[in-house]
Amino acid sequence: MKRLGVLTVISGFSGVGKGTIVKKLVAEQDYALSISATSRLPREGEVHGREYFFLTRDEFHSMIESNGLIEWAEYVNNFYGTPKSYVEERLANGQDVILEIEPQGALKVKEQYPEAVLIFVVPPTAGELENRLVGRGTEEAGVIAKRLKRAAEETEYIANYEYIVVNDDLNDAVNDIHYIIQAASHKRERTEEFLNVLKDDLKKSFNE
Ligand code: 5GP
């Protein structure tokens, strides 16, 4: 059945495991993951063009000025943004696209794409969030403290999301998100073109 692609926005507190969830999701299912631009430095093991397009602040600002980003936001002293062309080309081809972005960006996406599906991933407890962030060992103590403070602030944004997924068990969280996207893909609005052809056919065949 021909239909429009679903644009899904996944957000969640730093350390909640959304990166791991999204990686598993795109490895197992046919979703296109948008790669963001950022002015943050790569973490060990991160590759330009795979996790992010790592840009200088000047390069990032040029992208904003040339209207190359759907949205952008500042997060803990760095800039992050979603390149426009990748997302629009894939949606137009009927591919489902996933954005993994923070809540201010998610709101801007929803303004531009009202049919976008917004999912917020939460930890089972606050203590578990801290354990995971400390445990992954990719940030120093000062940055971890800032990210935890930001998490407490981000709770205000949860009301903008339609779906909440608890990341207690990784497989369950991945499946939950997959089912949410699958349900959204069956919404009538996305199948309008297919339905119109079918309706015309039915009328022509049986009603005239
Ligand atoms: P990290 O530095 O941990 O990779 O990402 C920090 C935050 O930036 C995360 O909440 C992540 O979801 C968010 N982020 C990543 N890419 C984008 C983007 O393109 N736009 C926005 N608004 N946030 C992003």
GROMACS .gro file of C-alpha atoms and ligand atoms in nm:
model
  232
    1MET     CA    1   0.000   0.000   0.000
    2LYS     CA    2   0.139   0.339  -0.100
    3ARG     CA    3   0.151   0.582   0.191
    4LEU     CA    4   0.342   0.881   0.326
    5GLY     CA    5   0.639   0.807   0.554
    6VAL     CA    6   0.598   0.855   0.929
    7LEU     CA    7   0.823   1.114   1.090
    8THR     CA    8   0.898   1.001   1.446
    9VAL     CA    9   1.073   1.216   1.702
   10ILE     CA   10   1.236   1.035   1.994
   11SER     CA   11   1.355   1.235   2.294
   12GLY     CA   12   1.457   1.145   2.646
   13PHE     CA   13   1.691   1.248   2.922
   14SER     CA   14   2.063   1.222   2.865
   15GLY     CA   15   2.174   0.872   2.967
   16VAL     CA   16   1.829   0.713   2.937
   17GLY     CA   17   1.954   0.490   2.655
   18LYS     CA   18   1.776   0.644   2.358
   19GLY     CA   19   2.087   0.616   2.142
   20THR     CA   20   2.104   0.241   2.206
   21ILE     CA   21   1.731   0.200   2.146
   22VAL     CA   22   1.745   0.389   1.817
   23LYS     CA   23   2.051   0.198   1.693
   24LYS     CA   24   1.877  -0.136   1.762
   25LEU     CA   25   1.556  -0.013   1.603
   26VAL     CA   26   1.720   0.089   1.275
   27ALA     CA   27   1.932  -0.229   1.271
   28GLU     CA   28   1.622  -0.448   1.304
   29GLN     CA   29   1.360  -0.253   1.111
   30ASP     CA   30   1.341  -0.052   0.791
   31TYR     CA   31   1.363   0.297   0.940
   32ALA     CA   32   1.579   0.583   0.814
   33LEU     CA   33   1.768   0.755   1.095
   34SER     CA   34   1.844   1.121   1.040
   35ILE     CA   35   2.202   1.214   1.125
   36SER     CA   36   2.221   1.549   1.301
   37ALA     CA   37   2.481   1.821   1.274
   38THR     CA   38   2.651   1.926   1.597
   39SER     CA   39   2.922   2.158   1.721
   40ARG     CA   40   3.009   1.914   2.002
   41LEU     CA   41   3.338   1.723   1.976
   42PRO     CA   42   3.318   1.351   1.887
   43ARG     CA   43   3.323   1.105   2.177
   44GLU     CA   44   3.563   0.817   2.152
   45GLY     CA   45   3.444   0.582   1.879
   46GLU     CA   46   3.209   0.833   1.717
   47VAL     CA   47   3.254   0.880   1.345
   48HIS     CA   48   3.178   1.188   1.132
   49GLY     CA   49   2.873   1.109   0.915
   50ARG     CA   50   2.768   0.811   1.131
   51GLU     CA   51   2.673   0.940   1.479
   52TYR     CA   52   2.677   1.307   1.376
   53PHE     CA   53   2.815   1.551   1.123
   54PHE     CA   54   3.069   1.716   1.353
   55LEU     CA   55   3.100   2.082   1.253
   56THR     CA   56   3.278   2.389   1.383
   57ARG     CA   57   3.051   2.658   1.530
   58ASP     CA   58   3.107   2.865   1.214
   59GLU     CA   59   3.010   2.576   0.987
   60PHE     CA   60   2.702   2.514   1.200
   61HIS     CA   61   2.596   2.878   1.171
   62SER     CA   62   2.642   2.869   0.793
   63MET     CA   63   2.396   2.576   0.782
   64ILE     CA   64   2.142   2.780   0.979
   65GLU     CA   65   2.187   3.078   0.748
   66SER     CA   66   2.150   2.874   0.430
   67ASN     CA   67   1.821   2.734   0.567
   68GLY     CA   68   1.965   2.383   0.567
   69LEU     CA   69   1.819   2.277   0.904
   70ILE     CA   70   1.461   2.186   0.997
   71GLU     CA   71   1.535   2.289   1.353
   72TRP     CA   72   1.829   2.351   1.580
   73ALA     CA   73   1.882   2.399   1.953
   74GLU     CA   74   2.157   2.470   2.203
   75TYR     CA   75   2.211   2.187   2.451
   76VAL     CA   76   2.466   2.209   2.736
   77ASN     CA   77   2.689   2.462   2.552
   78ASN     CA   78   2.674   2.297   2.207
   79PHE     CA   79   2.456   2.332   1.899
   80TYR     CA   80   2.257   2.046   1.745
   81GLY     CA   81   2.038   2.053   1.434
   82THR     CA   82   1.845   1.834   1.188
   83PRO     CA   83   1.946   1.860   0.820
   84LYS     CA   84   1.640   1.927   0.606
   85SER     CA   85   1.713   1.754   0.273
   86TYR     CA   86   1.765   1.402   0.414
   87VAL     CA   87   1.436   1.403   0.604
   88GLU     CA   88   1.221   1.552   0.329
   89GLU     CA   89   1.353   1.328   0.053
   90ARG     CA   90   1.287   1.012   0.251
   91LEU     CA   91   0.940   1.106   0.374
   92ALA     CA   92   0.841   1.189   0.016
   93ASN     CA   93   0.955   0.838  -0.086
   94GLY     CA   94   0.729   0.680   0.175
   95GLN     CA   95   1.014   0.593   0.412
   96ASP     CA   96   0.968   0.623   0.786
   97VAL     CA   97   1.222   0.861   0.936
   98ILE     CA   98   1.341   0.878   1.298
   99LEU     CA   99   1.487   1.187   1.463
  100GLU     CA  100   1.659   1.152   1.799
  101ILE     CA  101   1.656   1.508   1.929
  102GLU     CA  102   1.603   1.711   2.246
  103PRO     CA  103   1.262   1.859   2.340
  104GLN     CA  104   1.298   2.217   2.210
  105GLY     CA  105   1.384   2.081   1.866
  106ALA     CA  106   1.099   1.829   1.893
  107LEU     CA  107   0.851   2.114   1.942
  108LYS     CA  108   0.982   2.297   1.636
  109VAL     CA  109   0.947   1.978   1.430
  110LYS     CA  110   0.586   1.935   1.548
  111GLU     CA  111   0.507   2.292   1.439
  112GLN     CA  112   0.636   2.222   1.088
  113TYR     CA  113   0.511   1.861   1.061
  114PRO     CA  114   0.193   1.839   1.271
  115GLU     CA  115   0.149   1.472   1.181
  116ALA     CA  116   0.489   1.384   1.337
  117VAL     CA  117   0.479   1.124   1.617
  118LEU     CA  118   0.648   1.239   1.938
  119ILE     CA  119   0.782   0.975   2.180
  120PHE     CA  120   0.957   1.048   2.511
  121VAL     CA  121   1.176   0.778   2.668
  122VAL     CA  122   1.203   0.777   3.048
  123PRO     CA  123   1.409   0.571   3.294
  124PRO     CA  124   1.233   0.348   3.550
  125THR     CA  125   1.369   0.571   3.832
  126ALA     CA  126   1.577   0.890   3.878
  127GLY     CA  127   1.855   0.691   4.048
  128GLU     CA  128   1.878   0.458   3.751
  129LEU     CA  129   1.929   0.757   3.519
  130GLU     CA  130   2.226   0.878   3.722
  131ASN     CA  131   2.373   0.524   3.735
  132ARG     CA  132   2.354   0.492   3.357
  133LEU     CA  133   2.502   0.833   3.287
  134VAL     CA  134   2.791   0.778   3.529
  135GLY     CA  135   2.829   0.415   3.416
  136ARG     CA  136   2.878   0.492   3.048
  137GLY     CA  137   3.185   0.695   3.143
  138THR     CA  138   3.181   0.923   2.838
  139GLU     CA  139   3.148   1.256   3.023
  140GLU     CA  140   3.337   1.412   3.309
  141ALA     CA  141   3.166   1.484   3.643
  142GLY     CA  142   3.089   1.851   3.564
  143VAL     CA  143   2.917   1.765   3.236
  144ILE     CA  144   2.722   1.480   3.402
  145ALA     CA  145   2.594   1.722   3.666
  146LYS     CA  146   2.483   1.966   3.394
  147ARG     CA  147   2.309   1.689   3.200
  148LEU     CA  148   2.122   1.568   3.511
  149LYS     CA  149   2.013   1.925   3.587
  150ARG     CA  150   1.897   1.955   3.227
  151ALA     CA  151   1.699   1.629   3.269
  152ALA     CA  152   1.513   1.778   3.566
  153GLU     CA  153   1.433   2.087   3.354
  154GLU     CA  154   1.324   1.874   3.057
  155THR     CA  155   1.045   1.714   3.263
  156GLU     CA  156   0.846   2.031   3.181
  157TYR     CA  157   0.844   1.935   2.812
  158ILE     CA  158   0.700   1.586   2.858
  159ALA     CA  159   0.346   1.723   2.825
  160ASN     CA  160   0.418   1.795   2.455
  161TYR     CA  161   0.473   1.426   2.379
  162GLU     CA  162   0.200   1.185   2.275
  163TYR     CA  163   0.373   0.862   2.381
  164ILE     CA  164   0.587   0.763   2.680
  165VAL     CA  165   0.815   0.459   2.670
  166VAL     CA  166   0.993   0.335   2.985
  167ASN     CA  167   1.340   0.203   2.910
  168ASP     CA  168   1.363  -0.070   3.171
  169ASP     CA  169   1.425  -0.360   2.935
  170LEU     CA  170   1.594  -0.264   2.604
  171ASN     CA  171   1.405  -0.516   2.387
  172ASP     CA  172   1.070  -0.408   2.530
  173ALA     CA  173   1.147  -0.041   2.470
  174VAL     CA  174   1.252  -0.110   2.109
  175ASN     CA  175   0.936  -0.313   2.046
  176ASP     CA  176   0.713  -0.050   2.209
  177ILE     CA  177   0.850   0.220   1.979
  178HIS     CA  178   0.819  -0.003   1.672
  179TYR     CA  179   0.451  -0.074   1.752
  180ILE     CA  180   0.377   0.295   1.804
  181ILE     CA  181   0.527   0.382   1.464
  182GLN     CA  182   0.345   0.094   1.296
  183ALA     CA  183   0.013   0.210   1.439
  184ALA     CA  184   0.078   0.564   1.317
  185SER     CA  185   0.161   0.438   0.969
  186HIS     CA  186  -0.192   0.299   0.939
  187LYS     CA  187  -0.362   0.630   1.007
  188ARG     CA  188  -0.614   0.715   0.738
  189GLU     CA  189  -0.452   1.051   0.654
  190ARG     CA  190  -0.134   0.876   0.541
  191THR     CA  191  -0.313   0.643   0.303
  192GLU     CA  192  -0.527   0.907   0.128
  193GLU     CA  193  -0.372   0.855  -0.218
  194PHE     CA  194  -0.413   0.476  -0.204
  195LEU     CA  195  -0.769   0.507  -0.069
  196ASN     CA  196  -0.874   0.748  -0.344
  197VAL     CA  197  -0.761   0.505  -0.614
  198LEU     CA  198  -0.940   0.218  -0.438
  199LYS     CA  199  -1.262   0.420  -0.396
  200ASP     CA  200  -1.261   0.522  -0.762
  201ASP     CA  201  -1.203   0.163  -0.868
  202LEU     CA  202  -1.486   0.036  -0.649
  203LYS     CA  203  -1.727   0.297  -0.782
  204LYS     CA  204  -1.627   0.239  -1.143
  205SER     CA  205  -1.646  -0.137  -1.109
  206PHE     CA  206  -1.963  -0.180  -0.911
  207ASN     CA  207  -2.159   0.140  -0.902
  208GLU     CA  208  -2.183   0.269  -1.258
  2095GP     P1  209   2.455   1.400   2.282
  2095GP     O1  210   2.559   1.508   2.302
  2095GP     O2  211   2.434   1.318   2.408
  2095GP     O3  212   2.482   1.316   2.161
  2095GP     O4  213   2.315   1.474   2.254
  2095GP     C1  214   2.269   1.571   2.343
  2095GP     C2  215   2.123   1.599   2.315
  2095GP     O5  216   2.108   1.658   2.186
  2095GP     C3  217   2.035   1.474   2.316
  2095GP     O6  218   1.917   1.502   2.391
  2095GP     C4  219   2.002   1.454   2.170
  2095GP     O7  220   1.876   1.391   2.153
  2095GP     C5  221   1.999   1.597   2.122
  2095GP     N1  222   2.014   1.611   1.975
  2095GP     C6  223   2.087   1.535   1.891
  2095GP     N2  224   2.071   1.578   1.764
  2095GP     C7  225   1.986   1.683   1.769
  2095GP     C8  226   1.929   1.770   1.668
  2095GP     O8  227   1.951   1.759   1.549
  2095GP     N3  228   1.846   1.868   1.713
  2095GP     C9  229   1.814   1.884   1.844
  2095GP     N4  230   1.729   1.982   1.875
  2095GP     N5  231   1.865   1.804   1.940
  2095GP    C10  232   1.950   1.705   1.904
   0.00000   0.00000   0.00000
